Each structure stands twice: as structure tokens, then as C-alpha cells.
Amino acid sequence: EKDLARSTAAGLLRTISAIFNAAAEDGIYRGANPALRPGRILRVNNGEEVEEPGEVDCMNQEESRHFLKVSKEHFGTLYPIFLTALRTAARQGEIVALAWDAIDWNGSFITIKRAATNGEIHSTKNRKRRRVPMTSQLTEVLRDHRRRTSEAALASGKSMSPWIFPSPTGELMDPSKLRREFKAALIKAKIRGL
């Protein structure tokens, strides 16, 4: 049996946390999010204590709700990006590289299959695709985002970008812009840095 690297375990915990937050948001789950306090999961390796690489820090359910509310009110155009990030637990480069072909509207899931770094598209960090179910909220927000994006492209006489969250020119978004906007939204929502 092979042990997982701590970074892999941290990624899995982010995904599990996002699933519990989405289930709570949809009213399916009402308990505390067990992925918020991983404790021994990251500290023990084959029964022996190992040096802790640092806490996995993610928003709790209340912080997530508040962050999305503030994002919608003050960062409206970025709200679909932030909701997608919170509901899929995708990495920043994976969010930037999401294309419309990644969404299965009938199956209600997103396939995370590529990432972007320094303007270049490549496979995900672990080189594996993963299917992430979309909540009804995320589905509705992304459908509306696609409609608005399509209308804007039509009005400008340009074709719609293949990217779900493109730059203003329709190209791949600069990840540093996403990082800056995320930090600004955290500050506005008065949520500690993550």
C-alpha cells in the first residue's frame, strides 16, 4: 500500500471540503464540515509522527457564504469565477484554463483536464483529469455567465472565447489578475488570508 504525499492529501482535503460546503449550500448536509480539521490525517505516516508541512487552510461554511455574498455585491463579474473555485476546489491555474468544453450540462459536471502557467496550457499538476459534480447553484450561475458572454461577443462582432473566464481580449486570463482580485475580495469580506 502506497502512502500519499502530504500535498496530495491536502488537495484531497480541499476537494472533500468543497463537496461538504456544496452539500450544505444545497441543504443536503447539515453537520460540520469534517475536512476543516484534518488533524492526524496530515500528521501521521505509518503510525509515526512526521513533521507537519503546515495547515491546510480553507474557508468554513459560514466564511464561504459570506465571501460569495460580498463577491456578488462588490465583484459581480468575478462572482462566477469565485463560485467555481469554491465549488470545484480547482487550483488557480485550472480555473484559468477552464474551457466551455469542460462542462457537461446534461450530466452536471465539470472535467478539470488542463491548467495554465505563465500563459501556457498543460496538463493538471498530477497529470490526471477529474470530474467534479456541479451544484444546482453553480450550474445556474455558469449558464447565466455563458449567456452574458455570448451576448457580449455577438454585440462586439467577435466569436465567443473558448475559455470560460477569459481576459478582456478573449485570451487566457493572467493568473496574477485572478490572485489579486481574490485577495481584494478576501479583504473586502474581512476574511483572513488563505
Coordinates of C-alpha atoms in Angstrom, one line a residue:
E1 CA 0.0 0.0 0.0
K2 CA 1.5 3.3 -1.1
D3 CA 1.2 6.4 1.2
L4 CA 0.0 9.7 -0.3
A5 CA 2.3 12.7 -0.4
R6 CA 1.1 15.4 2.1
S7 CA 0.4 17.8 -0.9
T8 CA -1.8 15.1 -2.4
A9 CA -3.6 14.6 0.9
A10 CA -4.0 18.4 1.2
G11 CA -5.5 18.5 -2.3
L12 CA -7.9 15.7 -1.5
L13 CA -9.0 17.5 1.7
R14 CA -9.7 20.7 -0.3
T15 CA -11.9 18.7 -2.7
I16 CA -13.7 17.0 0.2
S17 CA -14.2 20.3 1.9
A18 CA -15.7 21.8 -1.2
I19 CA -18.1 18.8 -1.5
F20 CA -19.3 19.2 2.1
N21 CA -19.7 23.0 1.6
A22 CA -21.7 22.4 -1.6
A23 CA -23.9 19.8 0.1
A24 CA -24.5 22.2 3.0
E25 CA -25.3 25.1 0.5
D26 CA -27.8 22.8 -1.3
G27 CA -29.4 21.8 2.0
I28 CA -28.3 18.1 1.6
Y29 CA -25.9 18.1 4.6
R30 CA -26.4 20.0 7.9
G31 CA -23.4 18.9 10.0
A32 CA -20.0 20.4 10.5
N33 CA -17.5 20.1 7.6
P34 CA -15.2 17.2 8.7
A35 CA -12.5 18.2 6.2
L36 CA -11.9 21.5 8.0
R37 CA -9.9 19.9 10.9
P38 CA -7.8 17.2 9.2
G39 CA -5.7 16.7 12.3
R40 CA -4.0 13.4 12.3
I41 CA -4.6 12.8 8.6
L42 CA -1.7 15.0 7.7
R43 CA 0.5 14.4 10.8
V44 CA 0.7 10.7 10.9
N45 CA 2.6 8.5 8.5
N46 CA 2.5 4.7 9.2
G47 CA 1.7 5.4 12.8
E48 CA 4.7 7.7 13.3
E49 CA 4.6 11.4 13.9
V50 CA 6.1 13.3 11.0
E51 CA 6.9 17.0 10.6
E52 CA 3.8 18.9 9.7
P53 CA 4.1 20.8 6.4
G54 CA 1.6 23.5 7.5
E55 CA -2.1 23.5 8.0
V56 CA -4.5 23.1 5.1
D57 CA -6.4 26.3 5.3
C58 CA -9.8 26.6 3.6
M59 CA -12.9 28.6 4.3
N60 CA -15.5 27.2 6.6
Q61 CA -19.2 27.1 5.6
E62 CA -20.0 30.5 7.1
E63 CA -16.9 32.2 5.6
S64 CA -17.7 30.6 2.2
R65 CA -21.3 32.0 2.3
H66 CA -20.1 35.5 3.4
F67 CA -17.3 35.6 0.8
L68 CA -19.7 34.7 -2.0
K69 CA -22.2 37.3 -0.8
V70 CA -19.6 40.0 -0.7
S71 CA -18.2 38.9 -4.1
K72 CA -21.6 39.0 -5.7
E73 CA -22.2 42.5 -4.3
H74 CA -18.8 44.1 -4.9
F75 CA -17.1 41.9 -7.5
G76 CA -20.1 40.9 -9.7
T77 CA -18.2 40.0 -12.8
L78 CA -15.8 37.8 -10.8
Y79 CA -18.5 36.0 -8.8
P80 CA -18.8 33.1 -11.3
I81 CA -15.0 32.5 -11.0
F82 CA -15.0 32.6 -7.2
L83 CA -18.1 30.3 -7.0
T84 CA -16.5 27.9 -9.5
A85 CA -13.3 27.9 -7.4
L86 CA -15.1 27.2 -4.2
R87 CA -17.4 24.5 -5.6
T88 CA -14.8 22.6 -7.5
A89 CA -11.7 23.1 -5.3
A90 CA -9.8 23.6 -8.5
R91 CA -6.4 25.2 -8.4
Q92 CA -5.9 28.7 -9.8
G93 CA -4.2 27.5 -13.0
E94 CA -7.0 25.0 -13.5
I95 CA -9.7 27.8 -13.1
V96 CA -7.9 30.0 -15.7
A97 CA -7.6 27.1 -18.1
L98 CA -11.3 26.0 -17.9
A99 CA -12.9 26.0 -21.4
W100 CA -16.5 25.6 -22.3
D101 CA -15.8 22.0 -23.5
A102 CA -15.1 21.0 -19.9
I103 CA -18.7 21.4 -18.9
D104 CA -21.2 18.5 -19.3
W105 CA -24.5 20.4 -18.9
N106 CA -26.6 17.2 -19.1
G107 CA -24.5 15.3 -16.6
S108 CA -24.0 18.4 -14.4
F109 CA -20.2 18.1 -14.0
I110 CA -17.0 19.8 -14.9
T111 CA -14.0 17.9 -16.1
I112 CA -10.8 19.5 -14.9
K113 CA -8.3 18.5 -17.6
R114 CA -5.8 21.2 -18.0
A115 CA -4.0 24.1 -16.2
A116 CA -2.2 27.3 -17.2
T117 CA 1.1 28.5 -16.0
N118 CA 2.8 31.6 -17.4
G119 CA 0.4 31.8 -20.3
E120 CA 1.0 28.2 -21.3
I121 CA -1.6 25.4 -21.3
H122 CA -0.5 22.0 -19.9
S123 CA -2.0 19.0 -18.1
T124 CA -3.0 19.3 -14.5
K125 CA -0.4 19.2 -11.7
N126 CA -0.8 15.4 -11.3
R127 CA -1.5 14.9 -15.0
K128 CA -4.9 13.4 -14.3
R129 CA -8.4 14.5 -15.3
R130 CA -11.0 14.7 -12.7
R131 CA -14.8 15.1 -12.9
V132 CA -16.4 17.4 -10.4
P133 CA -20.1 17.5 -9.9
M134 CA -21.8 20.9 -10.3
T135 CA -24.2 22.1 -7.7
S136 CA -27.5 23.5 -9.0
Q137 CA -26.3 26.9 -7.9
L138 CA -23.1 26.6 -9.9
T139 CA -24.9 25.3 -13.0
E140 CA -27.3 28.2 -12.9
V141 CA -24.5 30.8 -12.5
L142 CA -22.4 29.3 -15.3
R143 CA -25.4 29.1 -17.7
D144 CA -26.1 32.8 -17.0
H145 CA -22.4 33.6 -17.4
R146 CA -22.3 31.7 -20.8
R147 CA -25.4 33.6 -21.9
R148 CA -23.9 37.0 -21.0
T149 CA -20.5 36.1 -22.5
S150 CA -22.3 35.0 -25.8
E151 CA -24.3 38.2 -25.9
A152 CA -21.2 40.4 -25.4
A153 CA -19.3 38.5 -28.1
L154 CA -22.3 38.9 -30.5
A155 CA -22.6 42.6 -29.7
S156 CA -18.9 43.1 -30.4
G157 CA -18.9 41.1 -33.6
K158 CA -16.4 38.7 -32.3
S159 CA -16.6 34.9 -31.7
M160 CA -17.0 33.7 -28.2
S161 CA -13.8 32.8 -26.4
P162 CA -13.3 29.1 -25.7
W163 CA -12.3 30.0 -22.2
I164 CA -14.9 30.2 -19.5
F165 CA -13.1 33.1 -17.8
P166 CA -11.1 34.8 -20.5
S167 CA -9.2 38.1 -20.3
P168 CA -11.0 41.2 -21.7
T169 CA -9.5 40.4 -25.1
G170 CA -10.8 36.8 -25.1
E171 CA -7.4 35.3 -24.5
L172 CA -6.2 33.2 -21.5
M173 CA -6.7 35.2 -18.3
D174 CA -3.5 36.2 -16.4
P175 CA -3.4 34.1 -13.2
S176 CA -1.9 37.0 -11.3
K177 CA -5.0 39.1 -12.0
L178 CA -7.1 36.3 -10.5
R179 CA -4.9 36.2 -7.5
R180 CA -5.0 40.0 -7.0
E181 CA -8.8 40.0 -7.3
F182 CA -9.2 37.1 -4.9
K183 CA -7.1 38.9 -2.3
A184 CA -9.1 42.1 -2.8
A185 CA -12.3 40.1 -2.3
L186 CA -11.0 38.4 0.9
I187 CA -10.0 41.8 2.3
K188 CA -13.5 43.3 1.4
A189 CA -15.2 40.3 3.0
K190 CA -12.8 40.6 6.1
I191 CA -11.8 37.0 5.8
R192 CA -8.2 36.0 6.8
G193 CA -5.8 35.4 4.1
L194 CA -5.7 31.8 2.7

